[in-house]
CSV table of C-alpha atoms in Angstrom, one decimal:
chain,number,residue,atom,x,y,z
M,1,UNK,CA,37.1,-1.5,15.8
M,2,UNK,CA,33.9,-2.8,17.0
M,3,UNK,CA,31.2,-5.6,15.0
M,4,UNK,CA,27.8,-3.9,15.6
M,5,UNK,CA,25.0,-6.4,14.1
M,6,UNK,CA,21.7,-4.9,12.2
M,7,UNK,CA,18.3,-6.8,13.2
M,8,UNK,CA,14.9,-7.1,11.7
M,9,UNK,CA,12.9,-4.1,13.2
M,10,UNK,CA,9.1,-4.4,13.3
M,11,UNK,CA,7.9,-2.7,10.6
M,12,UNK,CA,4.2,-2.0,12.0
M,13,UNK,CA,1.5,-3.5,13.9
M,14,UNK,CA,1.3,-7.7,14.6
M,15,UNK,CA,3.8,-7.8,11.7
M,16,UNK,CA,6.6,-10.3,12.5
M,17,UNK,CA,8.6,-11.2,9.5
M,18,UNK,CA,9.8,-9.6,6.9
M,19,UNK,CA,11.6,-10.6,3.5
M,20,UNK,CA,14.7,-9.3,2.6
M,21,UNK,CA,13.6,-7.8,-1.2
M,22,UNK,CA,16.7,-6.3,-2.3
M,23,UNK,CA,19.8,-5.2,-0.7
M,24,UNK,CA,21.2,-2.1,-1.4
M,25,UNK,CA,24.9,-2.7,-0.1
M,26,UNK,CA,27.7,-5.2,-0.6
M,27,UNK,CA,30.4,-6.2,2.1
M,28,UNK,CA,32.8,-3.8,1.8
M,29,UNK,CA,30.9,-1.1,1.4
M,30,UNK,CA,30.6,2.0,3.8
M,31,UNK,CA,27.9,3.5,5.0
M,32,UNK,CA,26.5,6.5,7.3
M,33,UNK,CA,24.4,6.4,9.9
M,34,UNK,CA,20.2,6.0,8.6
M,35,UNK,CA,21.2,5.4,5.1
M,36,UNK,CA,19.4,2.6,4.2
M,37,UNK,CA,21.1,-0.9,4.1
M,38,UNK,CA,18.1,-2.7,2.1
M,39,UNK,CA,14.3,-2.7,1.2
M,40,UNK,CA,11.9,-5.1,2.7
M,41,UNK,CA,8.5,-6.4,2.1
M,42,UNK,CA,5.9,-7.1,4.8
M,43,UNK,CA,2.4,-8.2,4.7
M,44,UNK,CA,1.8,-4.0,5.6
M,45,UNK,CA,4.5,-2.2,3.5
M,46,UNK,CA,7.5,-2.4,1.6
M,47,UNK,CA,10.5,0.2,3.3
M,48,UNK,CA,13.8,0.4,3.7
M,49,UNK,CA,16.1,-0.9,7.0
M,50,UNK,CA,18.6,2.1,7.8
M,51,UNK,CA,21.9,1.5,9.3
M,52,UNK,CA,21.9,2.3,12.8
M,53,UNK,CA,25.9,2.7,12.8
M,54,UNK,CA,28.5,4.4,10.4
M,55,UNK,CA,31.1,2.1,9.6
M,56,UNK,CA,31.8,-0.8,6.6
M,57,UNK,CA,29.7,-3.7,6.0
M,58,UNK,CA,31.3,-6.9,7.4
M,59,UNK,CA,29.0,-9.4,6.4
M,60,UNK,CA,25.3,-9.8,4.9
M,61,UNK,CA,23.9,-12.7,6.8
M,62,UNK,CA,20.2,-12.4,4.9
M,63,UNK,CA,19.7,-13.5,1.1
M,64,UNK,CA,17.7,-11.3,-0.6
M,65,UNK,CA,14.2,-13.2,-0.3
M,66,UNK,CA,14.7,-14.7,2.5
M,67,UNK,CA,12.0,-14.1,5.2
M,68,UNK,CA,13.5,-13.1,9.2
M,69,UNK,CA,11.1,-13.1,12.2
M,70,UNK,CA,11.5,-9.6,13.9
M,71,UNK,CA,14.7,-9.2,16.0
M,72,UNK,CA,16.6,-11.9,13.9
M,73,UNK,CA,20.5,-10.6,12.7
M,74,UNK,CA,20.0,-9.3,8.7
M,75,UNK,CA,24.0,-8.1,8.7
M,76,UNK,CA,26.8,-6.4,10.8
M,77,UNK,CA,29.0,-3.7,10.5
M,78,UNK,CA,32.5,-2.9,11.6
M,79,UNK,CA,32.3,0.8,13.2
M,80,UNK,CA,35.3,2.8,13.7
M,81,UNK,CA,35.9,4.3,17.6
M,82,UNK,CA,36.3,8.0,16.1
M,83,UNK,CA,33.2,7.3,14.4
M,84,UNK,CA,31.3,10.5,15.0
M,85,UNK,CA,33.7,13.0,13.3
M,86,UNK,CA,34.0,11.2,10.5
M,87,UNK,CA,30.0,10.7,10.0
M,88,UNK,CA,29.9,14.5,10.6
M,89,UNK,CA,32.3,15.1,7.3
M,90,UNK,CA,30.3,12.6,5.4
M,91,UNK,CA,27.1,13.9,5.8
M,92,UNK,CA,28.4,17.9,5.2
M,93,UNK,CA,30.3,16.0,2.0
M,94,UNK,CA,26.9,14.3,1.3
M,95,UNK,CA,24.6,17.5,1.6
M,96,UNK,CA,27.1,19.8,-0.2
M,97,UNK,CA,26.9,17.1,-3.1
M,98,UNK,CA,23.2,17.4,-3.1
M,99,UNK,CA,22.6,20.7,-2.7
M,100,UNK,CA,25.2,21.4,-6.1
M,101,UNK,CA,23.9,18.6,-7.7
M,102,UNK,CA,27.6,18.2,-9.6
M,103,UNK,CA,30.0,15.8,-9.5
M,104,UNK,CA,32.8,15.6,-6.9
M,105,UNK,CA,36.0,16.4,-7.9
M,106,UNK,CA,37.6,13.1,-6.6
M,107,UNK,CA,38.7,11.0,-9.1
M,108,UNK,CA,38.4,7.9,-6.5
M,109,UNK,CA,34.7,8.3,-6.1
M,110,UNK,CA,33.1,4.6,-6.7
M,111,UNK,CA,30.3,4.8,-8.8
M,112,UNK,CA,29.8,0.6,-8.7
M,113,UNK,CA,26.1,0.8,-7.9
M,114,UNK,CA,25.0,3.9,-10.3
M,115,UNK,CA,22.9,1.6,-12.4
M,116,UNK,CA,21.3,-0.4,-9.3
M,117,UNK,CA,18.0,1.3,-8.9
M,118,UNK,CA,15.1,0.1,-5.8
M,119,UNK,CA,11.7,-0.3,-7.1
M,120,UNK,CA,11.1,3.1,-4.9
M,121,UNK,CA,13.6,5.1,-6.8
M,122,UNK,CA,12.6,3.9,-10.1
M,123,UNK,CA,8.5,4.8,-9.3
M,124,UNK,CA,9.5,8.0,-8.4
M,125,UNK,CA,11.7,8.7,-11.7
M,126,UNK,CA,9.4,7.4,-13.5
M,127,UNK,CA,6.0,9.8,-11.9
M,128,UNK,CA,7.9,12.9,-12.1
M,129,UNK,CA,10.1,11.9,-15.9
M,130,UNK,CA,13.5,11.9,-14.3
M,131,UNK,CA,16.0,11.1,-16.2
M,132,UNK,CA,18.2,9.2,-13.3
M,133,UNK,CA,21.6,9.3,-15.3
M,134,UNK,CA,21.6,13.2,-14.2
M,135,UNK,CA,21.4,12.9,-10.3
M,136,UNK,CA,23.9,12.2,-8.0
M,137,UNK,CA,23.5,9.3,-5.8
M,138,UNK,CA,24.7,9.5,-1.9
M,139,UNK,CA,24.4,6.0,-1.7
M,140,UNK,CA,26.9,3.2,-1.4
M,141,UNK,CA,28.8,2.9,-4.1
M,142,UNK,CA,27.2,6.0,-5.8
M,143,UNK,CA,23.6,4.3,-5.6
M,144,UNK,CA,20.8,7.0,-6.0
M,145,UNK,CA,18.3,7.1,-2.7
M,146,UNK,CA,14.5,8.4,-2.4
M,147,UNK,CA,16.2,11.2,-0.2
M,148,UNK,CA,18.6,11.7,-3.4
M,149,UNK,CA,15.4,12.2,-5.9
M,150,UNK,CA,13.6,14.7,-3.3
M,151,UNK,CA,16.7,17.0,-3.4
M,152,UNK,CA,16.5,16.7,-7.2
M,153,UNK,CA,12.8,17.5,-7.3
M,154,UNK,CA,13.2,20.1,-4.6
M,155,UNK,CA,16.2,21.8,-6.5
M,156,UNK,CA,13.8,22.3,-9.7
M,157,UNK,CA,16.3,20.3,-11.8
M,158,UNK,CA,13.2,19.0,-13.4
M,159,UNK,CA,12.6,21.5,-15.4
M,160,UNK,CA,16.0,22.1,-16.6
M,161,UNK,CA,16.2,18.2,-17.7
M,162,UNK,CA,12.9,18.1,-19.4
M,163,UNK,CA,14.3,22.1,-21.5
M,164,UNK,CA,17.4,20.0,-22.3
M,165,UNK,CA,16.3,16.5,-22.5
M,166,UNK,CA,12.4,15.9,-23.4
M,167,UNK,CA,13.0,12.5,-24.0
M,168,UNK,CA,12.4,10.4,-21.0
M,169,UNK,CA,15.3,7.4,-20.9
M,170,UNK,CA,13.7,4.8,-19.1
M,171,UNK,CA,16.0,2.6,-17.0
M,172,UNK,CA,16.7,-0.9,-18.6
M,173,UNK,CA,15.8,-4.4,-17.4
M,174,UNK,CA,19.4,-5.2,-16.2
M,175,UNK,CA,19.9,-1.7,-14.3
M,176,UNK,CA,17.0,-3.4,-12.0
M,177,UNK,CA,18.8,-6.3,-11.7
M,178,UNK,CA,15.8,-8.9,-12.3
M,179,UNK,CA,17.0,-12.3,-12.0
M,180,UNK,CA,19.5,-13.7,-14.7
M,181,UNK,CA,18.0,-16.3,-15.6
M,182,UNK,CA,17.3,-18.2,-18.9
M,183,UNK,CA,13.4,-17.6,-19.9
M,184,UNK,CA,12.5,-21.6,-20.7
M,185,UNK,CA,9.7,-21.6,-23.7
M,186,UNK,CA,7.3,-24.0,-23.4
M,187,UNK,CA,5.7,-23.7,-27.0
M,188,UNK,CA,6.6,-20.5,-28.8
M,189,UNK,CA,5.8,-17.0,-27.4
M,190,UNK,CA,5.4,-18.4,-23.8
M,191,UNK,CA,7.6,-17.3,-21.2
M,192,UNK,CA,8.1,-17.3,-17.4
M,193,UNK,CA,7.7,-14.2,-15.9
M,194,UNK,CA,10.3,-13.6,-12.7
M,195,UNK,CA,8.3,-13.3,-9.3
M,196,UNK,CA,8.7,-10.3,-7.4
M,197,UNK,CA,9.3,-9.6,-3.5
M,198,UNK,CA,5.7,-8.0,-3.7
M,199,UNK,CA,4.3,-10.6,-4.9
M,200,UNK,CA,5.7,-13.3,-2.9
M,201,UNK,CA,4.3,-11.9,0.0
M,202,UNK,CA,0.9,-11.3,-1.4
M,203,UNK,CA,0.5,-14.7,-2.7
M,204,UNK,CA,2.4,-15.9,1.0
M,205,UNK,CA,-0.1,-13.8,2.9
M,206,UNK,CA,-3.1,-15.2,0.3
M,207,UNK,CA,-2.3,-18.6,1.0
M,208,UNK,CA,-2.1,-17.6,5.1
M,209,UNK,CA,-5.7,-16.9,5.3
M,210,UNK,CA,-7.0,-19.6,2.9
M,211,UNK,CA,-5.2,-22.2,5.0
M,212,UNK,CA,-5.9,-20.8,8.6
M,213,UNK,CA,-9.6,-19.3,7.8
M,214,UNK,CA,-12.7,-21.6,6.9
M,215,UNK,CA,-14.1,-19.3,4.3
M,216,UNK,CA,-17.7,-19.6,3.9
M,217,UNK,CA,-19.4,-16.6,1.4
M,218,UNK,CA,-22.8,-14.6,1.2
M,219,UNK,CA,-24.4,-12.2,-1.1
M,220,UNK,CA,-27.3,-9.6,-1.1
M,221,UNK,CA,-29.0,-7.6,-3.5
M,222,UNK,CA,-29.3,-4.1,-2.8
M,223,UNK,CA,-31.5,-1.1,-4.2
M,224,UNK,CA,-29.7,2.2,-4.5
M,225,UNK,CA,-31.5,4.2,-7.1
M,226,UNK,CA,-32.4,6.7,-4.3
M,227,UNK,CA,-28.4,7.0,-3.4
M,228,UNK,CA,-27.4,7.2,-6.9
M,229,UNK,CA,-30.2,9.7,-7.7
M,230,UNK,CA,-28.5,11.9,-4.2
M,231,UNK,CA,-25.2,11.4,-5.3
M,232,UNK,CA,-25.6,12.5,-8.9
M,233,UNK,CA,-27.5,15.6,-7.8
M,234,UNK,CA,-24.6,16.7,-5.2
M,235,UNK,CA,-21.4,15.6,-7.0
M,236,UNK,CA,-21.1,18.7,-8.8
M,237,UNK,CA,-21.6,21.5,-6.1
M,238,UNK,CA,-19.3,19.0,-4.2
M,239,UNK,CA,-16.6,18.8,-6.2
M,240,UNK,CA,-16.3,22.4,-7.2
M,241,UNK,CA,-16.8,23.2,-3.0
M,242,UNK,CA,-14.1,20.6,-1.9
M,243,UNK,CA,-11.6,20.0,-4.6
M,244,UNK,CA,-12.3,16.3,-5.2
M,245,UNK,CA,-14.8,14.1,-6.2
M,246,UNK,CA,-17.7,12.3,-4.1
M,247,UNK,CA,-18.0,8.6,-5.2
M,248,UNK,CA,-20.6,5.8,-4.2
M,249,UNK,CA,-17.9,4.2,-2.1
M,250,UNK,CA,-17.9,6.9,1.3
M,251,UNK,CA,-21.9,6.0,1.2
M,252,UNK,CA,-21.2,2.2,1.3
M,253,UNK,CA,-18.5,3.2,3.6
M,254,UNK,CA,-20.5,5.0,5.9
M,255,UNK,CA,-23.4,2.0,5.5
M,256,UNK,CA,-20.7,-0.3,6.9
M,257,UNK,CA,-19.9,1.8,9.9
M,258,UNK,CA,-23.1,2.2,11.2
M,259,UNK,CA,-24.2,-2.0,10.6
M,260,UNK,CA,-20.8,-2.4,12.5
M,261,UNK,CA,-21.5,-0.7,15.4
M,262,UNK,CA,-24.3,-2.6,16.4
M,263,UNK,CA,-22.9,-6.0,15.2
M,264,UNK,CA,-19.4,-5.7,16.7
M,265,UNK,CA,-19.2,-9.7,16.5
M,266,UNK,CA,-18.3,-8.4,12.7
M,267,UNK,CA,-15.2,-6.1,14.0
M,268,UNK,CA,-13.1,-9.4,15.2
M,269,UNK,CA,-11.0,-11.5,14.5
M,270,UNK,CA,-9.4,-14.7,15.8
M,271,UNK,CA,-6.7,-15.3,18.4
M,272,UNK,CA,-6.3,-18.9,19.2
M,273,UNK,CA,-7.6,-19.3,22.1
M,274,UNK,CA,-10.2,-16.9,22.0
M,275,UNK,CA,-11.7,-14.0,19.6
M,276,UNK,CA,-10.9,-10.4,19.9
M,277,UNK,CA,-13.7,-8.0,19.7
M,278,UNK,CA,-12.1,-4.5,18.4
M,279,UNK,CA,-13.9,-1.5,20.2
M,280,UNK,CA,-12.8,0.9,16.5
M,281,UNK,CA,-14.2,0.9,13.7
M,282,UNK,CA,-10.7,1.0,11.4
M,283,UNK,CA,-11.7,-0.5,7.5
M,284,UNK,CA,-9.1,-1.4,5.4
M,285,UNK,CA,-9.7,-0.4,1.7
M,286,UNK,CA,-7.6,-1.9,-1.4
M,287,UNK,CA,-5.3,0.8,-3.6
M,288,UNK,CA,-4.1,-0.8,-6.5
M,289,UNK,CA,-0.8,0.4,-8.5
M,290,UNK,CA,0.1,-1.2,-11.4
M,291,UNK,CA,2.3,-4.1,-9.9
M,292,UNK,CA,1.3,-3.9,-6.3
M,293,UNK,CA,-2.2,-4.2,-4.2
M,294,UNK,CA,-1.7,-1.9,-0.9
M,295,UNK,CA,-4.2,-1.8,2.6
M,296,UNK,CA,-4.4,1.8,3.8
M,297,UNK,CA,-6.9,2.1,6.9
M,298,UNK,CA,-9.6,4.7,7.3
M,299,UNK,CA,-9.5,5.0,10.7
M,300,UNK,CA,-12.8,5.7,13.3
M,301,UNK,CA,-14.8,5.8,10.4
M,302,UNK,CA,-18.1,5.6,12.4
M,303,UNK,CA,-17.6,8.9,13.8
M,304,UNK,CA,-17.0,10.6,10.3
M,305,UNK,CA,-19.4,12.5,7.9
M,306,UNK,CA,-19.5,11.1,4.4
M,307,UNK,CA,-17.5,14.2,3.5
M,308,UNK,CA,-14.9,13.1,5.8
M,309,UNK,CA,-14.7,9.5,4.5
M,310,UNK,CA,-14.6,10.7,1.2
M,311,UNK,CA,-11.4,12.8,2.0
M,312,UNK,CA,-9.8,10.3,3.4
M,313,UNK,CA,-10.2,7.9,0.5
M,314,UNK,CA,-8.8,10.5,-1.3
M,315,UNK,CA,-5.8,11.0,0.1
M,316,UNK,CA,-4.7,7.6,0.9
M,317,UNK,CA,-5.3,6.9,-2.9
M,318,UNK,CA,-2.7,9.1,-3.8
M,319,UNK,CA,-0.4,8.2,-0.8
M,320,UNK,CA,-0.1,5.2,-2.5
M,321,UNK,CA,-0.2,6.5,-6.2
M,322,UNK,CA,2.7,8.8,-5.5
M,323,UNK,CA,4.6,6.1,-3.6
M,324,UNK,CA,4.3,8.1,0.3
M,325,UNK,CA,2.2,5.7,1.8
M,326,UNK,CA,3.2,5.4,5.2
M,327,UNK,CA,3.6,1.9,7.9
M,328,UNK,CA,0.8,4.4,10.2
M,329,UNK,CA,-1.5,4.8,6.8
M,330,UNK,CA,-1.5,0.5,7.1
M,331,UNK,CA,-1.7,-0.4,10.4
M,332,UNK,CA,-4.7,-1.3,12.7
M,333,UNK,CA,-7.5,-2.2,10.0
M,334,UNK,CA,-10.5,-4.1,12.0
M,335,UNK,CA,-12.6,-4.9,8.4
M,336,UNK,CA,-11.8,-4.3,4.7
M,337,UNK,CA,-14.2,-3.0,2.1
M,338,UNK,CA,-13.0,-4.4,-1.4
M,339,UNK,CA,-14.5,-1.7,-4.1
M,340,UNK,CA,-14.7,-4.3,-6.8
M,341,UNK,CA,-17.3,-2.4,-8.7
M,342,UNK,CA,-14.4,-0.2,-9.9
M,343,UNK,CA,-13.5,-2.9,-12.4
M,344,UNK,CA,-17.0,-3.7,-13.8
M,345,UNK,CA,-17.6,-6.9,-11.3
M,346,UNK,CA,-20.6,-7.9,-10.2
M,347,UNK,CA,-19.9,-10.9,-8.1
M,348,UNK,CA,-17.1,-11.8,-6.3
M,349,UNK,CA,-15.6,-14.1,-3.6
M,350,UNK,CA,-12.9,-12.2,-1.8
M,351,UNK,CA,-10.1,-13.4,0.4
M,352,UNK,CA,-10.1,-12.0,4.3
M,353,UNK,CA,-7.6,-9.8,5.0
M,354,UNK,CA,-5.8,-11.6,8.0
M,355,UNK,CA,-6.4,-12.0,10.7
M,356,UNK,CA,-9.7,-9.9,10.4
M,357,UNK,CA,-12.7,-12.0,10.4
M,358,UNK,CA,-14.6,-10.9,6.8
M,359,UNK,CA,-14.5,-8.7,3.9
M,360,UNK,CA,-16.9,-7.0,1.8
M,361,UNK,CA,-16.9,-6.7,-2.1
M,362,UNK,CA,-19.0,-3.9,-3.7
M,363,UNK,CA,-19.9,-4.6,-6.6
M,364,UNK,CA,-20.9,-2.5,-9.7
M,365,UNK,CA,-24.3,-0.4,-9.6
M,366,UNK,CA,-25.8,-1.7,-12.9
M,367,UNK,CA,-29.9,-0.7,-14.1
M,368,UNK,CA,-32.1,-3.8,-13.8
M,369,UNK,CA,-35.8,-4.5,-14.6
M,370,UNK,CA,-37.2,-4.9,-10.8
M,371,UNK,CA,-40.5,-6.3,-9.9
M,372,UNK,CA,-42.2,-3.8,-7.4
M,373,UNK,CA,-45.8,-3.9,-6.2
M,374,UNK,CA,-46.5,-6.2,-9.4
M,375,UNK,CA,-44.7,-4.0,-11.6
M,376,UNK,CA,-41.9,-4.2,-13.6
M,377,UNK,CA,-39.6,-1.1,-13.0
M,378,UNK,CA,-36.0,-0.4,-14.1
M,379,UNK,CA,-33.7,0.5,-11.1
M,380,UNK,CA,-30.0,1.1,-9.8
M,381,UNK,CA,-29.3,-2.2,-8.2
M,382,UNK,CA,-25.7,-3.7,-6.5
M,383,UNK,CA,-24.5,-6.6,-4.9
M,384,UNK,CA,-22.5,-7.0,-1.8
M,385,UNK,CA,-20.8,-9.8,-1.3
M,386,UNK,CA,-19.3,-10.8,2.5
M,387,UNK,CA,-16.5,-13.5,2.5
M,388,UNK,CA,-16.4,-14.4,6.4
M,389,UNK,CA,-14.2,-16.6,8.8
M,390,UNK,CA,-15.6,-19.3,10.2
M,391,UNK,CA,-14.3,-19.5,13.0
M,392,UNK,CA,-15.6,-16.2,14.2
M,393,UNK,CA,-18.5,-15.8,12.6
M,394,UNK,CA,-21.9,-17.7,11.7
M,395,UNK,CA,-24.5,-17.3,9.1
M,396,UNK,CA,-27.0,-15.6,11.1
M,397,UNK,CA,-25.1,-12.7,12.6
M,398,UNK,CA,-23.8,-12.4,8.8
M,399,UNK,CA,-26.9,-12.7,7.4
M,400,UNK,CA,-28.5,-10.3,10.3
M,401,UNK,CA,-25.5,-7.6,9.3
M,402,UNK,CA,-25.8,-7.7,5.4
M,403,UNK,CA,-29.1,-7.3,6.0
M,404,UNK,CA,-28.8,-4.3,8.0
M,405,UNK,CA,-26.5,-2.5,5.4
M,406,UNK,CA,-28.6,-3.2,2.5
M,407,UNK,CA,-32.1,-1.1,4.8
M,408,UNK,CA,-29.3,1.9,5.2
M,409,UNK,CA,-28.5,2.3,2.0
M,410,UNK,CA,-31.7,1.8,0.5
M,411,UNK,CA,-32.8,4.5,2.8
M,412,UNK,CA,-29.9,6.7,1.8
M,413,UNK,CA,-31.6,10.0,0.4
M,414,UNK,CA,-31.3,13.7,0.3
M,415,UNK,CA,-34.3,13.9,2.4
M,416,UNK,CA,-32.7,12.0,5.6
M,417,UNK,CA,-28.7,11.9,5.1
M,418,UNK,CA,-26.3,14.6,4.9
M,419,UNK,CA,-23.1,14.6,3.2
M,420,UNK,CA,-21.4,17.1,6.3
C-alpha cells in the first residue's frame, strides 16, 4: 500500500487559489482514477479536481470552503500495488452500468451518496427535466456525475422518463445539502439566506479589486440613431442568413477594438513593479445565470468582422447557459465590456475585472429630445460609462479613448461599415 496525496491544480491562467466548494467523497470511500474527488470555485470557473490515483480515501485535509494556493495538499489516498487490474474491472463494471442504465445485481452496492447532488448535476437535471432518482450514479457511494447525466441524455432515456413520468420531481433542499443551520428571524418574514461557494468568491474577488485598484469613473454621451437605424434594417436578412440574432453589443464591441488598438495604454493592467501592456485585444464580457455571473473572453476581437463577434457572443452565452463553459472560454481577458443596457440601465459604476485596468458599461439606447444646429430633434442616444484603475491610467488618455469610441459609433452606418 502506498499514501499518494492530491494537490490544488491551477485551474487557468494567473489563478492561484482555489476554494474547496463541495466535496464529493468521504474517507473511506473508493475511487477510480479521474473521477472527480470535489468541485471548486476560482475567480475563472467552478470544476471539479479528479483523482489522479485509484485507491480509498485516507484522509480529507481541505474543509469545504476553505481556500488552498495552487500546489497545496487538498487529500491523500491509499493505492493498492495491483492497482491497474483492478481500475480496469471498475471502469468495464462502471461502463456496462451506464450503458444498461439498471441496477447492479449486488446486493452490497452502497448507495450512501444517492441523494448528494453538485450544483453541476443538479443544473443539468434541471435544463433537460431529468428526473435524477432514475439514473445510476458511478460515483462514490452511488453519487450521480455530469459523465453519469451525458450517458443518460445520450441513451435517449429522456424521452422514456418524460412518456412515463411528465412530472418533473425537483430535488429537495436537503438532497443539496445547504448548511443545517437554524434560520435566525430578525422581525417576522426575515431570514438569512446561506452564502454560496459562488458567491464567496465573487464578493472575495469584488472586494480584491476595490481594495487594490483606486477607482476613479467617467461617462460619455453617445449618438447612435444612424447604428440603430443599420442595425434594424439588417437584423432580419441576418438572422434568417446566419441562424442567430445581430444585437447592438458586436457594434460596441467592434467600437472598442478599434479605440483599443490605438490606445493600448487601455489594454493593461498592473504588475507591482511595473504595468503590462497586452499586445491582444481579448474582452471579457459578463454572462449571467440565475445564481452565478461568469467572464468568457472574446478573443482577438480586433481582427473580427461584426458577424464574427456576434457569433462568438453567441456561443459563449449558451456555453454558459447550458453549463459547458470551459477554463480556455475564461482565460486571458485584456478589458471587459459590461452590457448593462440589457437590464434597462442607464448609468452605472462598474467594478474592474482584476487585474485589468478598466471596464466599460453600455448602457441602454433610449430616444431623447437633442439639440442640433438649434434644433430640437428626437434621437437614439447611450451612455458609456468607463470605471478605470488609477494606477494605470489617467484622465486624459481615458478621456482621449472614450472619446474616440463615441466618433466610431456615431459614424457607424450602412454606407461605410459592413457587417462581414
Amino acid at each position: 500500500m502506498a499514501i499518494e496525496q492530491i494537490k490544488m491544480p491551477q485551474l487557468g491562467e494567473s489563478v492561484t487559489e482555489g476554494t474547496i466548494s463541495n466535496w464529493l467523497v468521504s474517507i473511506g470511500d473508493k475511487v477510480n482514477k479521474y473521477e472527480p474527488l470535489a468541485e471548486v470555485t476560482t475567480d475563472k470557473v467552478n470544476a471539479e479536481i479528479p483523482s489522479s490515483f485509484s485507491g480509498i480515501i485516507k484522509e480529507l485535509i481541505a474543509e469545504e470552503g476553505q481556500t488552498l494556493a495552487v500546489g497545496e495538499i487538498i487529500c491523500t489516498i491509499e493505492v493498492e500495488e495491483d492497482e491497474p487490474k483492478k481500475v480496469e474491472v471498475d471502469k468495464l463494471a462502471a461502463n456496462k452500468s451506464i450503458s444498461s442504465n439498471s441496477e447492479p445485481s449486488s446486493h452490497d452496492k452502497d448507495d450512501s451518496n444517492k441523494k448528494r447532488y453538485s450544483p453541476a448535476v443538479l443544473r443539468i437535471a434541471q435544463e433537460h427535466e431529468i428526473n435524477l432518482d432514475l439514473v445510476n450514479g458511478t460515483g462514490a457511494g452511488g453519487r450521480i456525475t455530469r459523465k453519469d447525466l451525458m450517458n443518460f441524455i445520450e441513451s435517449g432515456a429522456i424521452e422514456e422518463q418524460q412518456n412515463r413520468k411528465p412530472v418533473i420531481e425537483q430535488p429537495s433542499n436537503q438532497a443539496i445539502e445547504l448548511p443545517k443551520t437554524q434560520t435566525p428571524r430578525i422581525h417576522q418574514g426575515d431570514i438569512e439566506i446561506p452564502v454560496t461557494a459562488v458567491r464567496k468568491t465573487i464578493a472575495a474577488n469584488m472586494v480584491r479589486s476595490k481594495h487594490e485598484a483606486p477607482h476613479a469613473w467617467m461617462m460619455i454621451e453617445v449618438d447612435v440613431t444612424n447604428l440603430v437605424e443599420y442595425r434594424n434594417k439588417v437584423k432580419n436578412e441576418f438572422k434568417k442568413k446566419e441562424g442567430y440574432n445581430l444585437t447592438f453589443f458586436p457594434f460596441f464591441l467592434k467600437a472598442v477594438a478599434k479605440a483599443l488598438k490605438e490606445f493600448p495604454q487601455i489594454n493593461s493592467m498592473w504588475a507591482g513593479d511595473k504595468i503590462i501592456q497586452r499586445n491582444e485585444i481579448n474582452i471579457s464580457i459578463a454572462v449571467a445565470t440565475d445564481d452565478s455571473l461568469f467572464v468568457p473572453v472574446i478573443k482577438a476581437v480586433d481582427e473580427k468582422t461584426i458577424k464574427g463577434i456576434a457569433r462568438d457572443i453567441t456561443e459563449l452565452a449558451a456555453k454558459v447557459r447550458s453549463g459547458k463553459i470551459s477554463i480556455e472560454d475564461m482565460q486571458g481577458g485584456t478589458f471587459t465590456v459590461n452590457n448593462t443596457g440589457s437590464f434597462g440601465s442607464v448609468q452605472s459604476m462598474g467594478i474592474i475585472n482584476h487585474p485589468q485596468a478598466a471596464i466599460l458599461q453600455v448602457e441602454t439606447i433610449v430616444k431623447r429630445p437633442v439639440v442640433i444646429n438649434g434644433m430640437i430633434a428626437i434621437r437614439d442616444m447611450v451612455n458609456l460609462c468607463l470605471s478605470l484603475d488609477h494606477r494605470v491610467l489617467d484622465g486624459v488618455i481615458c478621456g482621449r479613448f472614450l472619446a474616440r469610441v463615441k466618433e466610431i459609433l456615431e459614424s457607424t452606418s450602412d454606407e461605410n461599415t459592413s457587417i462581414y
